[in-house]
mmCIF file of N, CA and C in Angstrom:
data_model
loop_
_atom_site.group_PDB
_atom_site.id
_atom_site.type_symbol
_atom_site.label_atom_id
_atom_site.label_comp_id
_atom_site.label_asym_id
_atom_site.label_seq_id
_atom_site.Cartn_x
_atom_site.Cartn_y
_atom_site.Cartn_z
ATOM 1 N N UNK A 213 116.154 110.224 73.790
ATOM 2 C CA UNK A 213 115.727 109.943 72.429
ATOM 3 C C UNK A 213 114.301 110.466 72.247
ATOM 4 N N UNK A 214 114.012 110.846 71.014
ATOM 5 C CA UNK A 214 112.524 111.376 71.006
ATOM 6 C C UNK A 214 111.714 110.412 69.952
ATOM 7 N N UNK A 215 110.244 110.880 70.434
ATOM 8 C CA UNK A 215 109.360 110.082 69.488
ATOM 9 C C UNK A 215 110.056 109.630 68.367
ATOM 10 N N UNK A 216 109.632 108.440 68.053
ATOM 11 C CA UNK A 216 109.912 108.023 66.357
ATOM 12 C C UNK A 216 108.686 108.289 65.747
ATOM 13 N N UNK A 217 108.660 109.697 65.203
ATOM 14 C CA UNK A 217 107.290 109.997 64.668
ATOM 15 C C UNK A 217 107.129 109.128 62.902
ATOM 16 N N UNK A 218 108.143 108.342 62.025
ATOM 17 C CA UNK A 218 108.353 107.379 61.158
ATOM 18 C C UNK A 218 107.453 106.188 62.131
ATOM 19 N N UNK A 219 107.462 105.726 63.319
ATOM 20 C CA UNK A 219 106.899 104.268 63.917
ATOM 21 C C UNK A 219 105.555 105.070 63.894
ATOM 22 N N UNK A 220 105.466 105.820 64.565
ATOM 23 C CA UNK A 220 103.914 106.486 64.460
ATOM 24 C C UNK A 220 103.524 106.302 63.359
ATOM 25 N N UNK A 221 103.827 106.493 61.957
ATOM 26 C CA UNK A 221 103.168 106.479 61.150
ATOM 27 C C UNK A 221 102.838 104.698 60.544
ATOM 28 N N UNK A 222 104.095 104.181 60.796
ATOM 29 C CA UNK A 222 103.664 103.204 60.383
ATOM 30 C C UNK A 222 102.893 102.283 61.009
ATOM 31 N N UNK A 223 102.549 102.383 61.980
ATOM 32 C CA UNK A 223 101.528 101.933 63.154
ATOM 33 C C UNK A 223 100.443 102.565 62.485
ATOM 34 N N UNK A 224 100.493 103.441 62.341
ATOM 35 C CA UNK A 224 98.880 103.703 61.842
ATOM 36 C C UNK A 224 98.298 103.714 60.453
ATOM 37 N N UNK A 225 99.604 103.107 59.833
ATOM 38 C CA UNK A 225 99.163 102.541 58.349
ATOM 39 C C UNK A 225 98.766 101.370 58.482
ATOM 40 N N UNK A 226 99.233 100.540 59.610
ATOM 41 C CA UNK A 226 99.182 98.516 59.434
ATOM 42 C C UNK A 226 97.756 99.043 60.347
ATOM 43 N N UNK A 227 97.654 99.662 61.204
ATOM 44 C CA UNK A 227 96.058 99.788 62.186
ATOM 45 C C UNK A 227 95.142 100.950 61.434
ATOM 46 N N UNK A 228 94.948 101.280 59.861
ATOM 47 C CA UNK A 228 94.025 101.798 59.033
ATOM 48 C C UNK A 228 92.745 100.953 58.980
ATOM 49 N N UNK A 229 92.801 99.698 58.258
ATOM 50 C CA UNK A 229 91.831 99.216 58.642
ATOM 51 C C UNK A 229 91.254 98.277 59.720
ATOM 52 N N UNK A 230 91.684 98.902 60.688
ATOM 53 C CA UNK A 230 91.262 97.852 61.881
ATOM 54 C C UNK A 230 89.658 98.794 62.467
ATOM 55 N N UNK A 231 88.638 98.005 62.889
ATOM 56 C CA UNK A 231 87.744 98.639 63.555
ATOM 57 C C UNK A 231 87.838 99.405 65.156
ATOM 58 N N UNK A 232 87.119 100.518 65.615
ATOM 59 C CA UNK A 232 87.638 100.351 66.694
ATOM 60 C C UNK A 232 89.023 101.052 67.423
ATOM 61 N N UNK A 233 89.799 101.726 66.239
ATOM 62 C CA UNK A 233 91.336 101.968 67.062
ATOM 63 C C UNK A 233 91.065 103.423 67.327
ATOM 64 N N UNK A 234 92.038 103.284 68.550
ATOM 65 C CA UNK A 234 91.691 104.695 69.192
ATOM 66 C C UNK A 234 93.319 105.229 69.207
ATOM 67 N N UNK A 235 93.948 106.112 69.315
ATOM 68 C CA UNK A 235 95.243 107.212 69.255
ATOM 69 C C UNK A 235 95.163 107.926 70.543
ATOM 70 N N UNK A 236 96.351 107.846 71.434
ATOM 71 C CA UNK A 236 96.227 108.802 72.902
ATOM 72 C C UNK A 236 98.061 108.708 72.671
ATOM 73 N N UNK A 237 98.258 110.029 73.337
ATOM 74 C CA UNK A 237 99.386 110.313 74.047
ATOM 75 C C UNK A 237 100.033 109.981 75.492
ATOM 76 N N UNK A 238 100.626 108.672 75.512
ATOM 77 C CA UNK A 238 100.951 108.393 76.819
ATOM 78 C C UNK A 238 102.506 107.952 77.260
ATOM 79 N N UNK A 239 102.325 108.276 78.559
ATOM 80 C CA UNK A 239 103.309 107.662 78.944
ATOM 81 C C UNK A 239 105.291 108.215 77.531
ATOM 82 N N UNK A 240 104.617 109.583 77.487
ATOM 83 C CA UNK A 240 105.738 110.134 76.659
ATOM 84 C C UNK A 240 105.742 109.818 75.114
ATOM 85 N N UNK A 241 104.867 108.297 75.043
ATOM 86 C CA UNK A 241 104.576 108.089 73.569
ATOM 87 C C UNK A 241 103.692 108.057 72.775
ATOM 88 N N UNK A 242 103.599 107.735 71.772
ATOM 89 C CA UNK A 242 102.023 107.468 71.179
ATOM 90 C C UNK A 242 101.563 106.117 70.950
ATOM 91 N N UNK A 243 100.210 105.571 71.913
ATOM 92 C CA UNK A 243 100.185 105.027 72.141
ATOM 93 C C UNK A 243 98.382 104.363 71.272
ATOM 94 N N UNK A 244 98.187 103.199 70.620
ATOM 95 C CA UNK A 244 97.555 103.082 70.003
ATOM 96 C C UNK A 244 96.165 101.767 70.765
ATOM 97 N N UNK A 245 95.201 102.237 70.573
ATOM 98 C CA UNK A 245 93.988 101.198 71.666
ATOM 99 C C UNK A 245 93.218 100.542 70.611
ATOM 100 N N UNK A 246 92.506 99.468 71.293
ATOM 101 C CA UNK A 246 91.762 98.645 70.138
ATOM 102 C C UNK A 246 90.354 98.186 71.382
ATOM 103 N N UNK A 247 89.139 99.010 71.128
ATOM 104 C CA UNK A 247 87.940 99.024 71.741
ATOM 105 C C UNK A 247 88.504 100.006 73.532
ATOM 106 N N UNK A 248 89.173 100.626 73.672
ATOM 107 C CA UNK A 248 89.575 101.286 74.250
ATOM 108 C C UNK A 248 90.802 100.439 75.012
ATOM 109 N N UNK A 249 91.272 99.864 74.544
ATOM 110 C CA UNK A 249 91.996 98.577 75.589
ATOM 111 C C UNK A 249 94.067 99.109 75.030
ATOM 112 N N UNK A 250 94.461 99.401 75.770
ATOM 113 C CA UNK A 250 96.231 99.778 75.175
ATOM 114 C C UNK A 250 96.495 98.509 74.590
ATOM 115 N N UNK A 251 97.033 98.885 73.560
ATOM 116 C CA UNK A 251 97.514 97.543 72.677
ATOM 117 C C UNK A 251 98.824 97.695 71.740
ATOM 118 N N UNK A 252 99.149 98.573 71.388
ATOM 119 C CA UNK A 252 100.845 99.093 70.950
ATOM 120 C C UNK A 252 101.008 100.048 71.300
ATOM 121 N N UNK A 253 102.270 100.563 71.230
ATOM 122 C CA UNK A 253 103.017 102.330 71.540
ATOM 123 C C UNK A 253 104.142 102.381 70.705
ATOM 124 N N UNK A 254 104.088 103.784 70.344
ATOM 125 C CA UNK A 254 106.006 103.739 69.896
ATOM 126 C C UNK A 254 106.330 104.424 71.402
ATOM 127 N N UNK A 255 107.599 103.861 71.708
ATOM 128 C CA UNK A 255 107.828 104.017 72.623
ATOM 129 C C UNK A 255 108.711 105.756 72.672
ATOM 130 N N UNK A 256 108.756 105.944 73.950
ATOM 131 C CA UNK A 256 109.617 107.828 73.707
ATOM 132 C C UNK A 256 110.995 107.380 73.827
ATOM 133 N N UNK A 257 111.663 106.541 73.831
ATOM 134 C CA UNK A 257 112.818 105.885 74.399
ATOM 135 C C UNK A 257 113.255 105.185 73.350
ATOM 136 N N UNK A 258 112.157 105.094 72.155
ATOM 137 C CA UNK A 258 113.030 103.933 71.029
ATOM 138 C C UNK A 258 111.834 102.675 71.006
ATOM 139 N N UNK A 259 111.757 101.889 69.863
ATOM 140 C CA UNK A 259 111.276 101.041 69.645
ATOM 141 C C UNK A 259 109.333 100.991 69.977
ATOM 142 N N UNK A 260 109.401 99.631 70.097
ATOM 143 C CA UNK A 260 107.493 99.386 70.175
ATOM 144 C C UNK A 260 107.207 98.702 71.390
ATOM 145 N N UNK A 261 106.361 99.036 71.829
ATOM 146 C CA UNK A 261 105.858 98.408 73.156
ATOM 147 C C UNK A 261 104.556 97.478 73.008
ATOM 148 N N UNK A 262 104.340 96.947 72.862
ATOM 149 C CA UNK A 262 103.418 95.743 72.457
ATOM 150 C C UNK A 262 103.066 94.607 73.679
ATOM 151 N N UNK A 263 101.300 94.160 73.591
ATOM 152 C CA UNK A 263 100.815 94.099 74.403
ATOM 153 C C UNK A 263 100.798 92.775 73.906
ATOM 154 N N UNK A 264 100.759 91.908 74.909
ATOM 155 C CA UNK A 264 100.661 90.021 74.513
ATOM 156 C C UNK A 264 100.352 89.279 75.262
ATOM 157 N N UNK A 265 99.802 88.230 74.723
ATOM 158 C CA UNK A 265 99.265 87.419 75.761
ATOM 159 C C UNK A 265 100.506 86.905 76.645
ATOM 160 N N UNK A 266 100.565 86.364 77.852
ATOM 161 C CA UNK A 266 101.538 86.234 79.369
ATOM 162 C C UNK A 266 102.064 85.013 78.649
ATOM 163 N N UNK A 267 101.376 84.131 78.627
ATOM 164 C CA UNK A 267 101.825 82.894 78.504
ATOM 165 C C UNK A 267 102.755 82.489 76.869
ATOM 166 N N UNK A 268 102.335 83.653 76.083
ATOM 167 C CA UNK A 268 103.759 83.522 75.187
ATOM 168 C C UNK A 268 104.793 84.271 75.203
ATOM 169 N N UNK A 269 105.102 85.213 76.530
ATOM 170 C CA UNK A 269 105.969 86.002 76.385
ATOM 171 C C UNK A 269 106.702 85.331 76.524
ATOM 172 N N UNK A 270 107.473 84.500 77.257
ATOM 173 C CA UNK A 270 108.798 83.657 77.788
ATOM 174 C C UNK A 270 109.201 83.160 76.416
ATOM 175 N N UNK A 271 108.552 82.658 75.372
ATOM 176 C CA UNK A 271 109.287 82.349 74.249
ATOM 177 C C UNK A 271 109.510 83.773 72.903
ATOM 178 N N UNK A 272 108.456 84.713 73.106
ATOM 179 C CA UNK A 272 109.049 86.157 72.470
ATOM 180 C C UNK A 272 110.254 86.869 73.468
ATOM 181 N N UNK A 273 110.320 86.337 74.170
ATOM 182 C CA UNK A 273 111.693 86.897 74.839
ATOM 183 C C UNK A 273 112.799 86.522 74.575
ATOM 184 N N UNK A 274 112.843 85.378 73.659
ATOM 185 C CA UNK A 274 113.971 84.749 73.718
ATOM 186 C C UNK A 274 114.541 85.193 71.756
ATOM 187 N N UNK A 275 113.467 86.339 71.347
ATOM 188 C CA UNK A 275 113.841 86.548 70.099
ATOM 189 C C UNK A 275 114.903 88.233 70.245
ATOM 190 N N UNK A 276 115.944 87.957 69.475
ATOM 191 C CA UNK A 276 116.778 89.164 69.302
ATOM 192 C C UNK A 276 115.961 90.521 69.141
ATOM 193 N N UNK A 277 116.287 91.637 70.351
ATOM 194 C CA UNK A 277 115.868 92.705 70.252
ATOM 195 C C UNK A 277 114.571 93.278 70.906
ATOM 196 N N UNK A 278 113.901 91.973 72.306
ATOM 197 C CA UNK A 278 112.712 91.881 73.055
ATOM 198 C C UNK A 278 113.254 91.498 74.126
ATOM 199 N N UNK A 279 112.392 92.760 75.072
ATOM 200 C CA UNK A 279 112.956 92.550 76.353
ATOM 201 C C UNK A 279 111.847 93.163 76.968
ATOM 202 N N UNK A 280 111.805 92.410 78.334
ATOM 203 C CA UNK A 280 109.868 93.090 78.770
ATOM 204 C C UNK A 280 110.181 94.567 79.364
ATOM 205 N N UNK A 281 108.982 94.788 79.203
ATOM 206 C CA UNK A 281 108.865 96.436 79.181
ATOM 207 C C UNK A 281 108.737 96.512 80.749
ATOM 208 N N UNK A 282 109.953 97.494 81.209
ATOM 209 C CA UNK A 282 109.937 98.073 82.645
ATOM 210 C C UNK A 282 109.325 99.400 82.886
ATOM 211 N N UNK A 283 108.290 99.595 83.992
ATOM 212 C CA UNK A 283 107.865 100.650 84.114
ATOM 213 C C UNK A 283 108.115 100.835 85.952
ATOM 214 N N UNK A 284 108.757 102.324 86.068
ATOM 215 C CA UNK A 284 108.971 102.387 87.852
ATOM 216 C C UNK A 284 109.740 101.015 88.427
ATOM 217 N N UNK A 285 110.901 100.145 87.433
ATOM 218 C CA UNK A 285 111.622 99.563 87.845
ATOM 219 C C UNK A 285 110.585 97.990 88.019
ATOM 220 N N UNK A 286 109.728 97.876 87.826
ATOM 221 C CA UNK A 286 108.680 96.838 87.095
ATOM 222 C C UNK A 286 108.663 96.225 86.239
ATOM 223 N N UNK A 287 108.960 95.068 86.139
ATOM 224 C CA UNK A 287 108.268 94.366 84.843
ATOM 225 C C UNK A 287 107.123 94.642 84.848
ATOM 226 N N UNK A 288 106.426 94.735 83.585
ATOM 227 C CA UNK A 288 104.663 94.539 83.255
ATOM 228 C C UNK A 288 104.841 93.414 82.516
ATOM 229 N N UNK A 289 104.028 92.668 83.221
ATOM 230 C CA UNK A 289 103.658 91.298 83.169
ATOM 231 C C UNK A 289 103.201 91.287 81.743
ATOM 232 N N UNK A 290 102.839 91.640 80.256
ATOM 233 C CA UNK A 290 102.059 91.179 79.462
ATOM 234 C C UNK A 290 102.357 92.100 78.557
ATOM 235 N N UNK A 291 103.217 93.046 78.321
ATOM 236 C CA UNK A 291 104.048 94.017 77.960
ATOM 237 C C UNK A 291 105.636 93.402 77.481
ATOM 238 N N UNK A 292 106.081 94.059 76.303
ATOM 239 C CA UNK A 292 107.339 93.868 75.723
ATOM 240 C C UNK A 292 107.572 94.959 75.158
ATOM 241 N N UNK A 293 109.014 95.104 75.089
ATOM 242 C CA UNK A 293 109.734 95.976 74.404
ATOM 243 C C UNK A 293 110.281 95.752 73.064
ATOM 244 N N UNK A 294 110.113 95.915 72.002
ATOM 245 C CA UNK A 294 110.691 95.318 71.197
ATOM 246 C C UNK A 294 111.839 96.561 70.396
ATOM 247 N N UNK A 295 112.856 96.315 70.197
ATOM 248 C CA UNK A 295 113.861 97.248 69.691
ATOM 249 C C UNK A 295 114.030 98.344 68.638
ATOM 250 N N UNK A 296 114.150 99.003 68.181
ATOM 251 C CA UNK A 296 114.019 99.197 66.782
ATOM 252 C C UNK A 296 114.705 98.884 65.669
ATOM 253 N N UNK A 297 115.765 98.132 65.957
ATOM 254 C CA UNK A 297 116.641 97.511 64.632
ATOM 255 C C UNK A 297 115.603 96.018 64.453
ATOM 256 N N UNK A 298 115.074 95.870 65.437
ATOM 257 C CA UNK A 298 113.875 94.725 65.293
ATOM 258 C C UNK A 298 112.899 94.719 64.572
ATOM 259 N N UNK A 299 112.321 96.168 64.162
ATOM 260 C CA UNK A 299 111.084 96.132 63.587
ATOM 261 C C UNK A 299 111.535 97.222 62.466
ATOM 262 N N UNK A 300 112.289 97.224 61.816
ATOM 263 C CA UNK A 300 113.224 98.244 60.658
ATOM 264 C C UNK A 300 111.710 97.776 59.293
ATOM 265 N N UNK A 301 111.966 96.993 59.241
ATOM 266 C CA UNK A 301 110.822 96.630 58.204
ATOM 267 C C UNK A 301 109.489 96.338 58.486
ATOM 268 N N UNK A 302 108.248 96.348 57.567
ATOM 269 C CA UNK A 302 107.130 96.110 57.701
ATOM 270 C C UNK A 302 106.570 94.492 58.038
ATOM 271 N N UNK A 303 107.957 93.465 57.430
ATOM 272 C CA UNK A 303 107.616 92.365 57.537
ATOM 273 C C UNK A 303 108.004 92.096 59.102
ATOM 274 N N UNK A 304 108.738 93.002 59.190
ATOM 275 C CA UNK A 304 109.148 92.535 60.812
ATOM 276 C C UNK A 304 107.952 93.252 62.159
ATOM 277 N N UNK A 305 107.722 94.739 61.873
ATOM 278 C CA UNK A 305 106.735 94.840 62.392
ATOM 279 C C UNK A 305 105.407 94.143 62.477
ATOM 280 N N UNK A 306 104.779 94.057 61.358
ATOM 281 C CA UNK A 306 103.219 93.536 61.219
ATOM 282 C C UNK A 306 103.208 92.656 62.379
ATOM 283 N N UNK A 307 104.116 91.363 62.395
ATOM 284 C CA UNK A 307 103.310 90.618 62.867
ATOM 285 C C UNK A 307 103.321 90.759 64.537
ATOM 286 N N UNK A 308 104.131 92.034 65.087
ATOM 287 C CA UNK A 308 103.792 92.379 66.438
ATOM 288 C C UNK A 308 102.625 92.794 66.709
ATOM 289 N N UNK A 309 102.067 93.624 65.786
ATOM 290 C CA UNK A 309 100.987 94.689 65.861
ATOM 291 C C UNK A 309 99.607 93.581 65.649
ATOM 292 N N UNK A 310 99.648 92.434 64.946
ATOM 293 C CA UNK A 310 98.993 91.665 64.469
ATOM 294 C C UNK A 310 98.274 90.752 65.899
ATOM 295 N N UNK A 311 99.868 90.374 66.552
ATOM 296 C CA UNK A 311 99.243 89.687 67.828
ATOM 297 C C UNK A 311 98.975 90.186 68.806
ATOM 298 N N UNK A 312 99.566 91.635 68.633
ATOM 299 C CA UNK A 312 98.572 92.523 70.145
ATOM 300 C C UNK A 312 97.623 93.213 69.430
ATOM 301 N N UNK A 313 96.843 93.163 68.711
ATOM 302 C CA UNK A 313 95.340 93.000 68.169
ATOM 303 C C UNK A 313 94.831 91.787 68.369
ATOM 304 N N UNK A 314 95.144 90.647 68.170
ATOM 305 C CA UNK A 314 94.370 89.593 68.293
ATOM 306 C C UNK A 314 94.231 89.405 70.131
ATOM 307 N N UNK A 315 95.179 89.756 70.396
ATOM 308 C CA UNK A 315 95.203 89.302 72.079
ATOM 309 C C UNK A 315 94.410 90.387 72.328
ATOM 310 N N UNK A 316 94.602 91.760 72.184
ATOM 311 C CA UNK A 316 93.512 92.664 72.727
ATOM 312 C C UNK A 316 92.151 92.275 72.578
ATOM 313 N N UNK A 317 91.414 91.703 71.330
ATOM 314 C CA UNK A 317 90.235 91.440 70.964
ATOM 315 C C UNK A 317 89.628 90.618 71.591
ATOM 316 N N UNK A 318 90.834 89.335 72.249
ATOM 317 C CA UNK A 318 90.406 88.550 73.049
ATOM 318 C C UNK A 318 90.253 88.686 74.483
ATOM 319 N N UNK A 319 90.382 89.776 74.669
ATOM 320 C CA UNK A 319 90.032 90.228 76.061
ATOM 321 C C UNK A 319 88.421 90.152 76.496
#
């Protein structure tokens, strides 16, 4: 599957006014930073990869279409996958992008 260059954009319409965001090519996708720190991606494989605090993933896991993000057969601990029939709309995206900004900031 290739970039969803449509998630690209809309990632960088909801992260327009954020201070701070940085744009890199990684890991096959495009991947979006907040004070240099990874904090979303569209993924090259489909969907959004989104960064969160540990201790609420176990209950975002349990929502249709999130599943933690495997890398080299790895879970990453603080990392999710979220689907793309999951985030079809803006109301459904925002509020991913929303809490891996707030969790990034709180780093």
């Amino acid at each position: 599957m290739a970039l969803d260059q449509e998630l690209v954009l809309r990632l960088t319409e909801l992260l327009a006014d954020e201070p701070d965001i940085g744009e890199k090519r990684m890991f096959g996708g495009h991947a979006f930073l907040v004070g240099g720190h990874l904090t979303v991606a569209a993924s090259r494989t489909g969907g959004l990869l989104v960064r969160v605090d540990p201790d609420e993933a176990p209950a975002l896991l349990e929502r249709d279409g999130v599943e933690p993000m495997v890398m080299r057969g790895r879970e990453m601990r603080n990392w999710l996958h979220v689907a793309p029939e999951a985030i079809r709309s803006k109301r459904q995206l925002q509020p991913w992008v929303r809490r891996a900004v707030a969790f990034v900031r709180g780093l």
